[in-house]
Coordinates of C-alpha atoms in Angstrom, one line a residue:
Chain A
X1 CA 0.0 0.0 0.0
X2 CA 1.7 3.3 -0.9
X3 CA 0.4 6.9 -0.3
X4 CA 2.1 9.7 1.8
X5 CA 2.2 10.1 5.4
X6 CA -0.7 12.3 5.5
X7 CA -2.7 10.6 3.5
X8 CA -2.0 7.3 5.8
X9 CA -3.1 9.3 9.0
X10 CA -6.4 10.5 7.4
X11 CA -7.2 7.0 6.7
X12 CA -5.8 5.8 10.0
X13 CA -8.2 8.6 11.5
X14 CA -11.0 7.1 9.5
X15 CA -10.2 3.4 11.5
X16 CA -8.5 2.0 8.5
X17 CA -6.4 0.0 10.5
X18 CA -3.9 -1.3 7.0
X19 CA -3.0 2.1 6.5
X20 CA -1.9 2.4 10.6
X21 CA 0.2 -0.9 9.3
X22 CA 2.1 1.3 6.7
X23 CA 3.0 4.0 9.1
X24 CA 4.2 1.5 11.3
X25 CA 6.3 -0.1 9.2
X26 CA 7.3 3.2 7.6
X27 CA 8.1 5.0 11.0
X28 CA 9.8 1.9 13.8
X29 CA 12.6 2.2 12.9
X30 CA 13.4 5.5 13.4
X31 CA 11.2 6.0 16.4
X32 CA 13.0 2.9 18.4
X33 CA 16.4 4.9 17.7
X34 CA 14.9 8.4 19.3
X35 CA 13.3 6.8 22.1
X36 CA 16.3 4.3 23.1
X37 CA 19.0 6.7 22.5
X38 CA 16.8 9.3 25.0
X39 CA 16.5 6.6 27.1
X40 CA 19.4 5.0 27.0
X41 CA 17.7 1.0 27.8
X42 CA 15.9 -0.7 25.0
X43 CA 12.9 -2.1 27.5
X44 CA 11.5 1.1 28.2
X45 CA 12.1 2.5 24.3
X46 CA 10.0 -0.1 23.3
X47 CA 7.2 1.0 26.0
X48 CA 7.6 4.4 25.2
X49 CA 7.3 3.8 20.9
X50 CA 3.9 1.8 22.1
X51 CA 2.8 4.9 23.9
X52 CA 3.2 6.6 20.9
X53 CA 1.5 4.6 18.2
X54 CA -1.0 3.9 20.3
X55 CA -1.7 7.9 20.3
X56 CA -1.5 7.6 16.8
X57 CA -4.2 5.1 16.2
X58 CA -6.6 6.7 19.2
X59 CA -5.6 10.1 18.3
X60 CA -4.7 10.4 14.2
X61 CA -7.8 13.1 14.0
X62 CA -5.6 15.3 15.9
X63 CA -3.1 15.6 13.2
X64 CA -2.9 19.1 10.9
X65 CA -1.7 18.1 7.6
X66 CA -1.8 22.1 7.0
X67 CA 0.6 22.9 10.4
X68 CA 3.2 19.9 10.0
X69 CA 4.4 17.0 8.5
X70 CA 3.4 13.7 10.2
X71 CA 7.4 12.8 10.9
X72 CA 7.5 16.4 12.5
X73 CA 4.4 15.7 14.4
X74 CA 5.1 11.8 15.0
X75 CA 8.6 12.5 16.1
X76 CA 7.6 14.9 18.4
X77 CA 5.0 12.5 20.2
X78 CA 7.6 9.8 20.2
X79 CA 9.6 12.2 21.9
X80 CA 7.4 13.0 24.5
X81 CA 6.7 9.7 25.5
X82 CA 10.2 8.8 25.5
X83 CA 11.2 11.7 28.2
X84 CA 7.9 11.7 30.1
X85 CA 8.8 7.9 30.5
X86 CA 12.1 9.2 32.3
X87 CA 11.0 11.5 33.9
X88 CA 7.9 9.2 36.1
X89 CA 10.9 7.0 36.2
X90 CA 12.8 9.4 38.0
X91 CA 10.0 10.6 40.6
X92 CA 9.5 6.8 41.1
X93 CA 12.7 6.0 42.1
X94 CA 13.1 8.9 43.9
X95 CA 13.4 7.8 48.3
X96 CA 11.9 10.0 50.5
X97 CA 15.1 10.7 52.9
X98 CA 16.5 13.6 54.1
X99 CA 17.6 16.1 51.5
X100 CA 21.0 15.8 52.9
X101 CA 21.1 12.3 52.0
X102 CA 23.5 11.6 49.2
X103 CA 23.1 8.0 48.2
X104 CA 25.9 6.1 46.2
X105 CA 25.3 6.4 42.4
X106 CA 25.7 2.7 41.2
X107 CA 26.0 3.4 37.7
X108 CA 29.5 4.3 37.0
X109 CA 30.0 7.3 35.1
X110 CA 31.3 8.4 31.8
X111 CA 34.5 8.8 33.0
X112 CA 35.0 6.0 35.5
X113 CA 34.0 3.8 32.2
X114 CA 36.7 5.6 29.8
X115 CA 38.9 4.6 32.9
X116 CA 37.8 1.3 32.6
X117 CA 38.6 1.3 28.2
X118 CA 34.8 0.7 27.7
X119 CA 34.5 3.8 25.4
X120 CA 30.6 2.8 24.1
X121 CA 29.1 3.2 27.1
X122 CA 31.0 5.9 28.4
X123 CA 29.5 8.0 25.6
X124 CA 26.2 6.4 26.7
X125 CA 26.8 7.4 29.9
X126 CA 28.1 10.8 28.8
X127 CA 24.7 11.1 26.8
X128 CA 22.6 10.3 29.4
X129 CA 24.0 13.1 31.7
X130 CA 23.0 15.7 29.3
X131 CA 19.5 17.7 30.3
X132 CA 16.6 16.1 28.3
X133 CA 16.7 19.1 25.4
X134 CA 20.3 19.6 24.6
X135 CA 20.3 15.2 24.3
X136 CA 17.2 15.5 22.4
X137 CA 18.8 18.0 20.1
X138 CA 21.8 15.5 19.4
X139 CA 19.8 12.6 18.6
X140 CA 17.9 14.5 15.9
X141 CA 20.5 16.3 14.4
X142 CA 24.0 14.1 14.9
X143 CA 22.3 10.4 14.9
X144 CA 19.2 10.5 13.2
X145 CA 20.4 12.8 10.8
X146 CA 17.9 15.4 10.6
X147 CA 17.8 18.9 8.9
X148 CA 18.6 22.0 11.6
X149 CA 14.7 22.2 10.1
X150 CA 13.1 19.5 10.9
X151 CA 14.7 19.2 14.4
X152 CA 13.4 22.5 15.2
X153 CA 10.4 21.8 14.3
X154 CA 10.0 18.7 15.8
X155 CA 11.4 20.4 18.9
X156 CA 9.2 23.5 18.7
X157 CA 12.7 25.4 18.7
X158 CA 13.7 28.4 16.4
X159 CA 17.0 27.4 14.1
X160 CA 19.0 29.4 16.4
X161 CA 18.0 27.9 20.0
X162 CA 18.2 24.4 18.2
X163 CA 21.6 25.7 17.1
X164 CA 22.5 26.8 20.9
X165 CA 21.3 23.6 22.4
X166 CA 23.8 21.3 20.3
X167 CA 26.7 24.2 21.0
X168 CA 26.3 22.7 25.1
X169 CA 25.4 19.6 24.7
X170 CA 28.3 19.0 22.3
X171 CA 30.7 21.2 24.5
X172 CA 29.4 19.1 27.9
X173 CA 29.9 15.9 26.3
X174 CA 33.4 17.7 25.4
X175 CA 34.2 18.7 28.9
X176 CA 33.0 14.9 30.3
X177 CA 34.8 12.8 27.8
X178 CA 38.2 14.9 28.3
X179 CA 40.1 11.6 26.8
X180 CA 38.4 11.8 23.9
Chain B
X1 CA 32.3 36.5 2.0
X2 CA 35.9 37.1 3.8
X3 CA 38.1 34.5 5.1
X4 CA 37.9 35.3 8.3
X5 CA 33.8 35.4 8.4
X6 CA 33.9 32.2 6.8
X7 CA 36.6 31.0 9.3
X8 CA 33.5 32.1 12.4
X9 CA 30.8 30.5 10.4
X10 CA 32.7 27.1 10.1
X11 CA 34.1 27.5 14.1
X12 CA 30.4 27.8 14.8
X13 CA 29.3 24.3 12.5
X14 CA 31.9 23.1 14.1
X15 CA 30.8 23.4 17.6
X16 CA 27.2 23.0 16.9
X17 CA 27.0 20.1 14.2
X18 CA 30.3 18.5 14.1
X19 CA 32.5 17.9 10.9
X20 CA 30.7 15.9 8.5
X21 CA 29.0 18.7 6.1
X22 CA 26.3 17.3 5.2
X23 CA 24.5 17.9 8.5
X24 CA 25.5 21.8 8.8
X25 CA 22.4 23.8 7.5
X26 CA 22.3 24.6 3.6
X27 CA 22.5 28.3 3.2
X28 CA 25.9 28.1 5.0
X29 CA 27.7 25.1 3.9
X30 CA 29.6 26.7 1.2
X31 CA 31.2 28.7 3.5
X32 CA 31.8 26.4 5.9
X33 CA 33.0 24.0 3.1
X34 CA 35.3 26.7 1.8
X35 CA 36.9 27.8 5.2
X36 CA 37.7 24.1 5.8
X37 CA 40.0 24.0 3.1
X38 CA 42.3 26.8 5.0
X39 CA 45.0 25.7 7.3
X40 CA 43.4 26.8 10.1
X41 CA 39.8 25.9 9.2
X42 CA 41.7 22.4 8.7
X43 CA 43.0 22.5 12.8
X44 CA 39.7 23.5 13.7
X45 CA 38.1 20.4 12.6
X46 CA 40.5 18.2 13.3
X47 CA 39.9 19.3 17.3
X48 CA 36.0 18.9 16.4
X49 CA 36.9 15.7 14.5
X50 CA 37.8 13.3 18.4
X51 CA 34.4 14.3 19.7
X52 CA 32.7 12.9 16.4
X53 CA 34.5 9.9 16.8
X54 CA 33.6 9.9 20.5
X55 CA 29.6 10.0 19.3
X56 CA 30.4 7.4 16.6
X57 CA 31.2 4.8 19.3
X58 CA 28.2 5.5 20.7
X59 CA 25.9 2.1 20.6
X60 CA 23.2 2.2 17.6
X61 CA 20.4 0.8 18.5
X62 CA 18.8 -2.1 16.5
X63 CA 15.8 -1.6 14.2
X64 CA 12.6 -2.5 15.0
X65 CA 12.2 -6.5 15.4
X66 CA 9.3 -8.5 14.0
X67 CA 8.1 -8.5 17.2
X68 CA 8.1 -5.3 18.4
X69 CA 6.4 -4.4 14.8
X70 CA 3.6 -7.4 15.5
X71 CA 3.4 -5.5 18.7
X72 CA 2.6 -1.9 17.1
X73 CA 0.5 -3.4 14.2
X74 CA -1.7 -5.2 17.1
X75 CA -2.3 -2.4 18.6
X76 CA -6.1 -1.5 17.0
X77 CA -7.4 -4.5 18.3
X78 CA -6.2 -3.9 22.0
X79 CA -6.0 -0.1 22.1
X80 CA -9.8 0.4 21.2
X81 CA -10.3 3.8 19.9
X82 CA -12.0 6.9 21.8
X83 CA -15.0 8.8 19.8
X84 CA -14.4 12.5 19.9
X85 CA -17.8 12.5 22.8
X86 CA -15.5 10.0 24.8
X87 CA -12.4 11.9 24.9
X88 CA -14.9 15.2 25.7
X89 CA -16.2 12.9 28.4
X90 CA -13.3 12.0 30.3
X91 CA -12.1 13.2 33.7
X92 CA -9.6 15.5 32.6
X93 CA -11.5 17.0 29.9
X94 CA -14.3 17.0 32.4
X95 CA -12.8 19.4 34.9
X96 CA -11.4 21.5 32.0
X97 CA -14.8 22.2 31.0
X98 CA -15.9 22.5 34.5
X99 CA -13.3 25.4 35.4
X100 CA -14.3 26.9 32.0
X101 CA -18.1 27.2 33.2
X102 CA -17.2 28.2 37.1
X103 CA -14.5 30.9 35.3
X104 CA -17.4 32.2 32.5
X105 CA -20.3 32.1 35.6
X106 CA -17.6 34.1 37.9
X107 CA -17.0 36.4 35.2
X108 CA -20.3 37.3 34.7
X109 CA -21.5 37.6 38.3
X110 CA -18.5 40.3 38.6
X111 CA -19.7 42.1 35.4
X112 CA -22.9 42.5 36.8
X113 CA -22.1 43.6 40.1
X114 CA -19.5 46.4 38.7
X115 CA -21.4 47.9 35.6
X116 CA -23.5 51.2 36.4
X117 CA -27.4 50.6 35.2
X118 CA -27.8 52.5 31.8
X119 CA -31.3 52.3 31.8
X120 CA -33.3 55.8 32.0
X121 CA -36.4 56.2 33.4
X122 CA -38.3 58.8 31.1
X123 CA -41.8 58.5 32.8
X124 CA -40.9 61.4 34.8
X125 CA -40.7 63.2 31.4
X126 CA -43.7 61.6 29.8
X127 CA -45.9 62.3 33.0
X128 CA -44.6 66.4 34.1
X129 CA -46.7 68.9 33.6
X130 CA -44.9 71.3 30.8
X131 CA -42.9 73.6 32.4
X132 CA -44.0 77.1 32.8
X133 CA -41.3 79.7 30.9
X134 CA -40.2 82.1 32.8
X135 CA -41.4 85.8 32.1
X136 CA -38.9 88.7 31.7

């Protein structure tokens, strides 16, 4: 079944449930690679891309062919769910102890792990320490390989703040992975 | 364009997209392109150039299995869809509404209480004898 994306959603929107099939198909890959490079664990990327189609075949009449493109809009809800994901994760895990209580981080850091010659996972690590909007920012433009464009749009950003997000995230990452 | 404002353009590419050209926005890759060819544009991104290889070892994620994709196609027969009057209906579209009518009914209330009547009362005018004029 061909047919562009927006096409696909109107249908989806109508309950044609093939043309859903197409997006899927058309849009997993890329939306695994967002959400588990946000994420930075596979499990919950998989969760958080179910999230999302699931909004897409509940919510497709919610999509403006006229304001965005569906990867723009898609993108942006895979996003979403990827980083609200984190952040219930984070307010789960979060003890109720004393705020002077600093407990012992037992994931070992980006550069205990260069120490330790496992460079892969010390950029993980690295990437994972980055705020939620300069990482997202990276993942659009550096690994998925989108257009200062599209990630801003996807981001809700102007060009320029995009442009200012990847200037820290690239210079933290810097300053973290000083072996580099 | 000078050298040297082609030499800021590429420092900033540099810092914000990294070396490979073909991510750095369009209207400004000539530039960037043609400062990268200078000896300094060429130390520039060689410093640029370890961080890249720092992101490249990052771990790339697999694509989408056939089960996570059964998974997603699945999903119409377990994630039943919501009319537009269900979605209008639930809890949190509920008390949307609800504050909307309480802020609108509050709104009103105050409107009435603060605005002056404008209404005149002309029977006085209808009813009065005609006045008298006054003599010299």
């Amino acid at each position: 079944m061909a047919g562009d994306d927006a096409a696909l959603v109107a249908r989806t929107a109508a309950g044609d449930a093939r043309a859903y099939g197409v997006l899927v198909r058309r849009h997993a890959d890329r939306s695994i690679h967002i959400a588990e490079r946000l994420l930075g664990d596979r499990g919950g990327a998989e969760d958080a891309v179910q999230e999302a189609f699931a909004k897409l075949w509940q919510q497709a009449d919610r999509f403006d062919p006229q304001a965005a493109r569906f990867s723009t809009w898609f993108y942006r809800v895979v996003a979403n769910a990827a980083l609200d994901r984190r952040r219930r994760e984070l307010r789960r895990t979060a003890s109720p102890l004393p705020p002077d209580f600093d407990p012992p981080d037992d994931a070992p850091d980006a550069e205990a792990q260069l120490a330790a010659g496992d460079r892969s996972a010390a950029v993980r690590a690295a990437l994972q320490a980055l705020p939620d909007r300069q990482r997202l920012a990276l993942v659009l433009c550096y690994f998925e390989d989108c257009s200062n464009a599209e990630a801003a749009a996807i981001m809700g950003l102007t060009a320029k703040a995009l442009e200012s997000l990847l200037v820290r995230a690239r210079r933290a990452l810097k300053e973290t992975m000083t072996d580099v | 364009m000078s050298e040297r404002e082609d030499l800021r353009t590429l420092e900033r590419l540099l810092a914000a997209y990294g070396t490979d050209a073909a991510r750095w926005p369009e209207a400004v890759r000539a530039a960037g392109r043609r400062a990268s060819a200078t000896a300094e544009g060429r130390r520039l991104t060689a410093e640029a150039a370890a961080l890249d290889a720092a992101l490249d070892a990052a771990p790339r994620p697999a694509p989408a299995d056939a089960a996570l994709i059964a998974k997603l196609t699945a999903l119409p027969a377990t994630a039943p869809r919501r009319s537009w009057l269900d979605r209008l209906l639930q809890p949190s579209a509920l008390l949307g509404e609800a504050a909307a009518l309480a802020a609108a009914l509050i709104l009103g209330v105050w409107l009435g209480a603060v605005s002056v009547p404008q209404s005149v009362d002309l029977s006085a005018y209808v009813l009065a004898e005609p006045a008298e004029e006054a003599l010299p």
